[in-house]
Coordinates of C-alpha atoms in Angstrom, one line a residue:
M23 CA 130.5 278.0 18.7
K24 CA 128.9 279.3 15.6
I25 CA 127.8 276.9 12.8
A26 CA 127.0 278.0 9.3
V27 CA 125.1 275.7 7.0
V28 CA 125.1 276.3 3.2
G29 CA 121.8 274.9 1.9
G30 CA 118.4 274.4 3.6
G31 CA 117.3 271.1 2.2
P32 CA 116.7 267.8 4.1
G33 CA 120.4 267.6 4.9
G34 CA 121.0 271.3 5.7
Y35 CA 117.9 272.1 7.8
V36 CA 118.3 268.9 9.8
A37 CA 122.0 269.7 10.4
A38 CA 121.0 273.2 11.6
I39 CA 118.4 271.9 14.1
K40 CA 120.7 269.2 15.4
A41 CA 123.5 271.8 15.9
A42 CA 121.1 274.0 17.8
M43 CA 119.9 271.1 19.9
H44 CA 123.5 270.1 20.8
G45 CA 124.6 273.4 22.1
A46 CA 125.9 275.6 19.3
D47 CA 125.9 279.2 20.4
E48 CA 124.7 280.4 17.0
V49 CA 123.4 278.6 13.9
V50 CA 122.8 280.2 10.5
V51 CA 121.4 278.7 7.3
I52 CA 122.1 280.2 3.9
E53 CA 119.5 279.2 1.3
K54 CA 119.0 280.8 -2.1
K55 CA 115.4 279.6 -2.5
R56 CA 112.9 278.2 0.0
L57 CA 113.7 276.0 2.9
G58 CA 113.2 272.3 2.2
G59 CA 115.5 272.1 -0.8
T60 CA 114.7 269.9 -3.8
C61 CA 113.0 267.2 -1.6
L62 CA 110.3 269.4 -0.2
N63 CA 109.8 271.9 -3.0
V64 CA 110.2 270.0 -6.3
G65 CA 111.0 266.4 -5.3
C66 CA 109.9 263.8 -2.7
I67 CA 107.0 265.5 -0.9
P68 CA 105.2 267.2 -3.9
T69 CA 105.6 264.0 -5.9
K70 CA 104.0 262.0 -3.2
A71 CA 101.2 264.5 -2.9
L72 CA 100.5 264.2 -6.6
L73 CA 100.7 260.4 -6.5
A74 CA 98.2 260.4 -3.6
S75 CA 95.7 262.2 -5.8
S76 CA 96.2 259.8 -8.7
S77 CA 95.9 256.9 -6.3
M78 CA 92.6 258.2 -5.0
L79 CA 91.4 258.5 -8.5
M80 CA 92.3 254.9 -9.2
N81 CA 90.6 253.8 -6.0
V82 CA 87.4 255.6 -6.9
K83 CA 87.4 254.0 -10.3
E84 CA 87.8 250.5 -8.7
A85 CA 85.2 251.1 -6.1
K86 CA 82.6 249.0 -7.9
S87 CA 84.7 245.9 -7.4
F88 CA 84.5 246.5 -3.7
G89 CA 80.7 246.8 -3.7
I90 CA 80.6 250.6 -3.8
N91 CA 78.6 252.2 -6.6
I92 CA 79.6 255.8 -7.5
E93 CA 77.4 257.6 -9.9
G94 CA 78.3 260.2 -12.4
E95 CA 81.5 261.1 -14.3
I96 CA 84.8 260.6 -12.5
K97 CA 87.5 262.9 -13.7
P98 CA 90.6 264.6 -12.2
D99 CA 90.8 268.4 -11.6
F100 CA 94.4 269.1 -12.5
S101 CA 94.4 272.6 -11.0
A102 CA 92.9 271.4 -7.8
I103 CA 95.4 268.6 -7.6
M104 CA 98.3 271.0 -8.0
A105 CA 96.7 273.4 -5.5
R106 CA 96.6 270.6 -2.9
K107 CA 100.2 269.7 -3.6
N108 CA 101.2 273.3 -3.1
K109 CA 99.3 273.5 0.2
V110 CA 101.0 270.4 1.5
V111 CA 104.4 271.8 0.6
D112 CA 103.7 275.2 2.1
Q113 CA 102.5 273.6 5.4
L114 CA 105.7 271.6 5.7
I115 CA 107.9 274.6 5.0
S116 CA 106.1 276.5 7.6
G117 CA 106.8 273.7 10.0
I118 CA 110.6 274.0 9.3
E119 CA 110.4 277.8 9.8
F120 CA 108.6 277.2 13.1
L121 CA 111.4 274.9 14.3
F122 CA 114.0 277.4 13.2
D123 CA 112.3 280.1 15.2
K124 CA 111.9 277.8 18.2
R125 CA 115.7 276.9 18.2
G126 CA 116.9 280.5 17.4
I127 CA 118.2 279.5 13.9
Q128 CA 118.8 282.4 11.5
T129 CA 118.0 282.1 7.8
I130 CA 119.8 284.2 5.2
N131 CA 118.3 284.2 1.8
G132 CA 120.9 284.2 -0.9
F133 CA 123.7 282.3 -2.7
G134 CA 126.5 281.2 -0.5
K135 CA 130.1 281.0 -1.7
L136 CA 133.1 280.0 0.4
I137 CA 135.8 282.7 0.8
D138 CA 137.9 280.9 3.3
K139 CA 137.5 278.2 5.9
N140 CA 135.6 280.5 8.2
T141 CA 133.9 282.9 5.8
I142 CA 130.9 282.6 3.4
E143 CA 130.0 285.4 1.0
V144 CA 126.2 285.6 0.5
T145 CA 124.9 287.2 -2.7
K146 CA 121.2 288.3 -2.2
E147 CA 118.5 288.6 -4.8
D148 CA 119.0 292.4 -5.0
G149 CA 122.7 291.9 -5.7
S150 CA 123.9 293.0 -2.3
K151 CA 126.5 290.9 -0.5
E152 CA 127.0 289.9 3.1
L153 CA 129.9 288.1 4.7
V154 CA 129.0 285.4 7.2
K155 CA 131.7 284.3 9.7
A156 CA 131.5 280.9 11.4
D157 CA 133.7 278.5 13.5
K158 CA 132.5 275.5 11.5
I159 CA 130.8 275.2 8.1
I160 CA 128.5 272.4 6.8
L161 CA 128.1 272.3 3.0
A162 CA 124.7 270.9 2.0
N163 CA 124.4 272.4 -1.5
G164 CA 122.3 269.6 -2.9
S165 CA 122.0 268.7 -6.6
V166 CA 120.6 269.8 -9.9
P167 CA 119.1 267.8 -12.8
V168 CA 121.5 266.6 -15.5
V169 CA 120.5 267.9 -19.0
P170 CA 122.7 266.5 -21.8
P171 CA 123.4 269.2 -24.4
M172 CA 121.4 267.2 -27.1
F173 CA 118.2 268.3 -25.4
P174 CA 116.9 271.8 -26.2
Y175 CA 116.0 272.5 -22.6
D176 CA 113.8 275.6 -22.3
G177 CA 111.9 274.9 -19.0
K178 CA 108.6 274.9 -20.9
I179 CA 108.5 272.2 -23.5
V180 CA 111.7 270.3 -22.6
I181 CA 111.7 270.3 -18.9
T182 CA 113.3 268.6 -15.8
S183 CA 111.9 267.5 -12.5
D184 CA 112.3 271.2 -11.3
E185 CA 109.5 272.3 -13.7
V186 CA 107.3 269.2 -14.2
L187 CA 105.6 269.6 -10.8
G188 CA 104.7 273.2 -11.6
L189 CA 102.9 272.6 -14.9
E190 CA 99.7 274.6 -15.1
E191 CA 98.0 272.4 -17.7
L192 CA 97.9 268.7 -18.2
P193 CA 99.8 267.8 -21.3
Q194 CA 98.1 265.4 -23.8
S195 CA 101.4 263.5 -24.3
M196 CA 104.7 263.3 -22.5
L197 CA 108.1 261.8 -23.4
I198 CA 110.1 260.8 -20.4
V199 CA 113.8 260.2 -20.9
G200 CA 115.0 258.0 -18.1
G201 CA 113.1 255.2 -16.4
G202 CA 114.5 255.6 -12.9
V203 CA 112.6 256.6 -9.8
I204 CA 111.7 260.1 -11.0
G205 CA 110.6 259.0 -14.5
S206 CA 108.6 256.1 -13.1
E207 CA 106.7 258.0 -10.5
I208 CA 106.0 261.1 -12.7
G209 CA 105.1 258.8 -15.6
Q210 CA 102.5 256.9 -13.7
F211 CA 101.0 260.0 -12.2
F212 CA 100.5 261.8 -15.6
Q213 CA 99.3 258.6 -17.3
N214 CA 96.6 258.0 -14.6
L215 CA 95.4 261.6 -15.2
G216 CA 95.0 261.0 -18.9
T217 CA 98.4 262.0 -20.5
Q218 CA 99.8 259.5 -23.0
V219 CA 103.2 258.7 -21.5
T220 CA 106.3 257.2 -23.3
I221 CA 109.3 256.2 -21.2
V222 CA 112.6 255.7 -22.9
E223 CA 115.3 254.0 -20.9
M224 CA 118.8 253.0 -22.1
A225 CA 119.2 250.2 -19.6
E226 CA 117.6 246.8 -20.2
H227 CA 114.8 247.6 -17.8
I228 CA 113.4 250.5 -15.8
L229 CA 114.6 251.0 -12.2
G230 CA 118.1 249.9 -13.4
N231 CA 119.5 249.7 -9.8
E232 CA 117.0 247.0 -8.9
D233 CA 116.9 243.3 -9.8
K234 CA 115.2 242.5 -13.1
D235 CA 112.4 240.5 -11.4
V236 CA 111.6 243.5 -9.3
A237 CA 111.5 245.9 -12.2
K238 CA 109.5 243.4 -14.3
Q239 CA 106.6 243.7 -11.8
L240 CA 106.4 247.5 -12.2
Q241 CA 106.9 247.2 -15.9
R242 CA 103.9 244.8 -16.1
Q243 CA 101.8 247.3 -14.3
F244 CA 102.9 250.1 -16.6
K245 CA 101.7 247.9 -19.5
K246 CA 98.3 247.7 -17.9
D247 CA 98.4 251.4 -17.3
K248 CA 99.1 251.8 -21.1
I249 CA 102.4 253.5 -20.4
K250 CA 104.7 252.8 -23.3
V251 CA 108.1 251.7 -22.1
L252 CA 111.0 251.5 -24.5
A253 CA 113.9 249.8 -22.7
G254 CA 117.3 249.3 -24.1
V255 CA 116.8 252.3 -26.3
G256 CA 118.5 255.7 -26.3
V257 CA 117.7 259.1 -27.6
Q258 CA 119.9 260.1 -30.5
T259 CA 118.5 263.6 -31.4
C260 CA 115.8 265.8 -29.9
G261 CA 114.3 269.0 -31.2
I262 CA 111.2 271.2 -31.0
V263 CA 109.0 271.4 -34.1
D264 CA 105.8 273.4 -34.0
N265 CA 105.8 273.5 -30.2
K266 CA 106.2 269.8 -29.9
V267 CA 109.1 267.6 -29.0
V268 CA 110.4 265.3 -31.7
A269 CA 113.0 262.7 -30.6
T270 CA 114.7 260.1 -32.8
L271 CA 115.7 256.9 -31.0
S272 CA 118.6 254.5 -31.4
N273 CA 116.1 251.8 -32.7
G274 CA 115.3 254.0 -35.7
K275 CA 111.9 255.1 -34.5
S276 CA 110.8 258.5 -33.4
V277 CA 108.6 259.9 -30.7
T278 CA 106.5 263.1 -30.8
A279 CA 105.1 264.6 -27.6
D280 CA 103.8 267.9 -26.2
T281 CA 106.3 267.8 -23.4
C282 CA 109.7 266.1 -22.8
L283 CA 110.8 265.4 -19.2
V284 CA 114.6 264.8 -19.0
A285 CA 115.1 262.5 -16.0
V286 CA 118.5 261.0 -16.6
G287 CA 120.1 261.8 -13.2
R288 CA 121.3 264.6 -11.0
K289 CA 124.7 266.2 -10.3
P290 CA 126.2 268.1 -7.3
N291 CA 125.2 271.8 -7.2
L292 CA 128.7 273.2 -6.8
K293 CA 129.0 275.8 -9.5
N294 CA 130.6 279.0 -8.2
S295 CA 130.6 277.5 -4.6
G296 CA 134.2 278.4 -4.0
I297 CA 135.2 274.9 -3.0
E298 CA 137.9 274.5 -5.6
E299 CA 139.5 277.9 -4.9
L300 CA 139.6 276.9 -1.2
G301 CA 141.3 273.6 -2.2
I302 CA 138.6 271.3 -1.1
E303 CA 139.3 267.9 -2.7
L304 CA 136.9 266.4 -5.2
I305 CA 136.6 262.8 -6.3
G306 CA 134.9 261.0 -9.2
R307 CA 131.8 262.6 -10.8
G308 CA 132.8 265.9 -9.2
K309 CA 131.8 265.1 -5.7
V310 CA 133.3 266.4 -2.5
K311 CA 135.7 264.0 -0.7
V312 CA 135.0 263.5 3.0
N313 CA 136.4 261.3 5.7
E314 CA 134.3 258.9 7.9
Y315 CA 133.3 261.9 10.0
L316 CA 132.0 263.8 6.9
E317 CA 134.8 266.4 7.2
T318 CA 136.6 267.6 4.1
N319 CA 140.3 267.9 3.7
V320 CA 139.9 271.5 4.9
E321 CA 139.6 271.4 8.7
G322 CA 136.3 272.6 10.1
I323 CA 134.4 272.3 6.8
Y324 CA 132.0 269.4 6.5
A325 CA 130.0 268.2 3.5
I326 CA 126.8 266.1 3.3
G327 CA 124.0 265.0 1.0
D328 CA 124.1 265.0 -2.8
I329 CA 127.5 266.7 -3.1
I330 CA 129.3 263.7 -1.5
D331 CA 129.7 260.2 -2.9
T332 CA 126.8 258.5 -1.1
A333 CA 123.3 257.7 -2.2
M334 CA 121.4 260.8 -3.5
L335 CA 118.5 260.3 -1.2
A336 CA 116.8 262.7 1.2
H337 CA 116.9 260.4 4.2
V338 CA 120.6 259.8 3.7
A339 CA 121.2 263.5 3.6
S340 CA 119.3 264.0 6.8
K341 CA 121.3 261.3 8.6
E342 CA 124.5 262.9 7.4
G343 CA 123.3 266.3 8.5
E344 CA 122.8 264.9 12.0
V345 CA 126.2 263.3 12.1
A346 CA 128.0 266.3 10.6
A347 CA 126.4 268.6 13.1
V348 CA 127.4 266.5 16.1
N349 CA 131.0 266.1 14.7
A350 CA 131.3 269.9 14.1
L351 CA 130.6 270.3 17.8
G352 CA 133.4 267.9 18.7
G353 CA 131.7 264.5 18.3
K354 CA 133.0 261.4 16.5
K355 CA 129.9 259.9 14.9
T356 CA 129.7 257.9 11.7
V357 CA 126.9 256.8 9.3
N358 CA 126.0 253.2 8.8
Y359 CA 125.4 253.0 5.0
N360 CA 124.8 249.2 5.0
A361 CA 121.0 249.6 5.4
V362 CA 120.0 252.5 3.2
P363 CA 116.3 252.2 2.1
R364 CA 115.5 252.6 -1.6
C365 CA 111.8 253.6 -2.2
V366 CA 109.7 254.1 -5.3
Y367 CA 106.2 255.3 -4.7
T368 CA 104.4 253.9 -7.8
Q369 CA 101.6 251.4 -7.7
P370 CA 102.8 248.9 -6.9
E371 CA 105.4 250.4 -4.6
V372 CA 109.0 249.2 -4.9
A373 CA 111.4 249.2 -2.0
G374 CA 114.8 247.7 -1.3
V375 CA 117.6 247.7 1.3
G376 CA 121.1 246.3 1.4
K377 CA 122.4 244.3 -1.5
T378 CA 120.6 243.1 -4.6
E379 CA 121.0 239.7 -6.3
K380 CA 122.9 241.3 -9.2
Q381 CA 125.3 243.0 -6.8
L382 CA 126.0 239.7 -5.1
Q383 CA 126.5 237.9 -8.4
A384 CA 128.8 240.6 -9.6
D385 CA 130.8 240.2 -6.4
N386 CA 130.8 236.5 -6.7
E387 CA 129.2 236.0 -3.3
E388 CA 127.1 233.0 -2.3
Y389 CA 123.8 233.8 -0.8
K390 CA 120.4 232.3 0.0
V391 CA 117.0 233.5 -1.3
G392 CA 113.6 233.5 0.3
Q393 CA 110.5 234.8 -1.5
F394 CA 106.8 235.1 -0.9
D395 CA 104.1 236.4 -3.2
F396 CA 101.5 238.8 -1.9
R397 CA 98.7 237.0 -3.7
A398 CA 99.1 234.2 -1.1
L399 CA 98.3 236.6 1.8
G400 CA 94.8 236.9 3.2
K401 CA 95.2 240.7 3.9
A402 CA 96.4 241.3 0.3
Q403 CA 93.3 239.5 -1.1
A404 CA 91.0 241.4 1.2
I405 CA 92.3 244.8 0.2
G406 CA 92.5 243.8 -3.5
H407 CA 96.2 244.4 -4.0
I408 CA 97.9 241.1 -4.8
Q409 CA 100.6 242.0 -7.3
G410 CA 104.2 241.6 -6.3
F411 CA 106.4 239.8 -3.8
I412 CA 108.9 240.0 -0.9
K413 CA 112.4 238.8 -1.5
V414 CA 115.0 238.3 1.3
L415 CA 118.7 237.7 0.7
A416 CA 120.9 236.1 3.3
G417 CA 124.6 235.3 3.5
K418 CA 126.1 232.0 4.4
D419 CA 126.1 233.0 8.0
D420 CA 122.3 233.4 7.9
K421 CA 122.5 237.2 8.3
I422 CA 120.1 239.2 6.3
I423 CA 122.1 241.2 3.8
G424 CA 119.4 242.5 1.4
A425 CA 115.8 242.6 0.6
S426 CA 113.4 243.8 -2.1
I427 CA 109.7 244.3 -1.9
V428 CA 107.3 245.2 -4.7
G429 CA 103.7 245.4 -3.8
P430 CA 101.2 247.2 -1.5
H431 CA 102.8 249.4 1.2
A432 CA 106.2 248.2 0.3
T433 CA 108.0 251.3 1.5
D434 CA 106.4 251.0 4.9
L435 CA 107.0 247.2 5.2
L436 CA 110.7 247.7 4.3
T437 CA 111.5 249.2 7.8
E438 CA 111.6 245.8 9.5
L439 CA 114.1 244.4 7.0
S440 CA 116.1 247.7 7.1
L441 CA 116.5 247.2 10.8
A442 CA 117.5 243.6 10.3
V443 CA 120.2 244.5 7.8
G444 CA 121.4 247.5 9.9
L445 CA 121.8 245.4 13.0
G446 CA 123.1 242.3 11.3
L447 CA 120.2 240.1 12.4
T448 CA 119.8 236.6 11.1
V449 CA 116.9 235.1 9.2
E450 CA 116.1 232.8 12.1
Q451 CA 116.0 235.7 14.6
V452 CA 113.6 237.8 12.6
G453 CA 111.6 234.9 11.2
D454 CA 110.9 233.6 14.7
I455 CA 109.1 236.8 15.7
I456 CA 105.3 236.4 15.6
H457 CA 103.8 238.7 13.0
A458 CA 100.2 239.9 13.2
H459 CA 97.4 238.1 11.3
P460 CA 96.0 239.1 9.0
S461 CA 98.6 241.6 7.9
L462 CA 100.9 242.3 4.9
S463 CA 103.8 241.9 7.3
E464 CA 103.1 238.2 7.4
G465 CA 104.7 238.1 3.9
L466 CA 108.0 239.2 5.5
M467 CA 107.8 236.3 7.9
E468 CA 106.9 233.8 5.1
A469 CA 109.8 235.1 2.9
L470 CA 112.2 234.6 5.8
H471 CA 110.9 231.1 6.4
D472 CA 111.4 230.4 2.7
V473 CA 115.1 231.0 3.0
H474 CA 115.3 227.8 5.1
G475 CA 112.7 226.0 3.1
E476 CA 110.2 226.2 5.9
C477 CA 107.6 227.9 3.7
A478 CA 105.3 225.3 2.1
H479 CA 105.6 226.8 -1.4
A480 CA 109.4 226.5 -1.9
A481 CA 112.6 224.7 -1.1
P482 CA 115.9 226.1 0.3
K483 CA 118.6 227.1 -2.2
L484 CA 122.1 228.3 -2.1
V485 CA 122.8 230.5 -5.1
K486 CA 126.3 230.6 -6.5
A487 CA 127.3 233.6 -8.6

């Protein structure tokens, strides 16, 4: 059986490798740009590489408080930071190419358009076309940034996440429209390097999908970082005057900056994809409708990642890629969406899984809360990172249904609670496990104990929406 995958991002390349591993006779990936998609080229990985550089800078500046004296001027080298980022990206892309070669996966560079349920027309950079035939097709087209028409987007002064990681010079000032994951991570990176950053967010707080107490911790750090956050405020007009961005806000004020990053969301990359002509059904927000096996209404065509109505996250796309590949080869696998990790790689890090308190309250569900502050942990005090807390949410049956962590290594600590939510484990089951001392994971144990009032600093409580 021949499998064709449209898109070589974290969903597409994983789907291709999985299909090859599970016995597909031939696998071909159609990708217009470089393998790795948004995540590897202009998203997850390069952002983390840049944040690692700014984190190192902050550590060096704080070295004296740990008894380490560093002499001389400490300053970032923006060009070197970007070069390191590019090196990391290139190495990982080479790794995917190696896996493709090892598994006999063919890559065709070009834009793929569906012609029928078994045919894809590939338009190459030189304008030539090639028809690719396949028994089954997996659509992994990914997404593109949303740019409302009010912004004079030019890719140089008014930019999106596609361009911000490729800037050649450090801007003196930056206006970021949108205080979600992208805006928060990029904002803190540039502020740490010396750019004056202003974040404008229409919602009442940044990280609008998280609980207010979680977002408040990051917003407090942003204040220390001297990042200006304007929450509950929208942009009414935006223009370019003398090579600077001038934006008027809904509160009557205006912001002038060298660069404007529009980070208000992403949308499915389905323009000219051929899906509508083929009769593939779409649902709200222009996303592809799939069944529980990730198959569209056109038999033999599957869809995964940002083009379907699930969380627009790389790890979700990868899992969907695995499942779609197996199903395309005759399987009947499904994805468990109850325990999807949410991660923000700022300092402090923010991570969550399952339901939030505001979701439970909106659904009028009763729940129990356990919480523990990092400042009470010996390991947190020892490493000098005490900001933040761990919050665990449990249902009336004691099963862990959600968790939020804001603090050091939050994205790594979350895995234990993601496992608990995914497997339907109870507070008692996970809380009874011995956690290493001294470690940050002790905070998980203490938060779990707090659900039952067995942590010394709090009493049990049943929250009613």
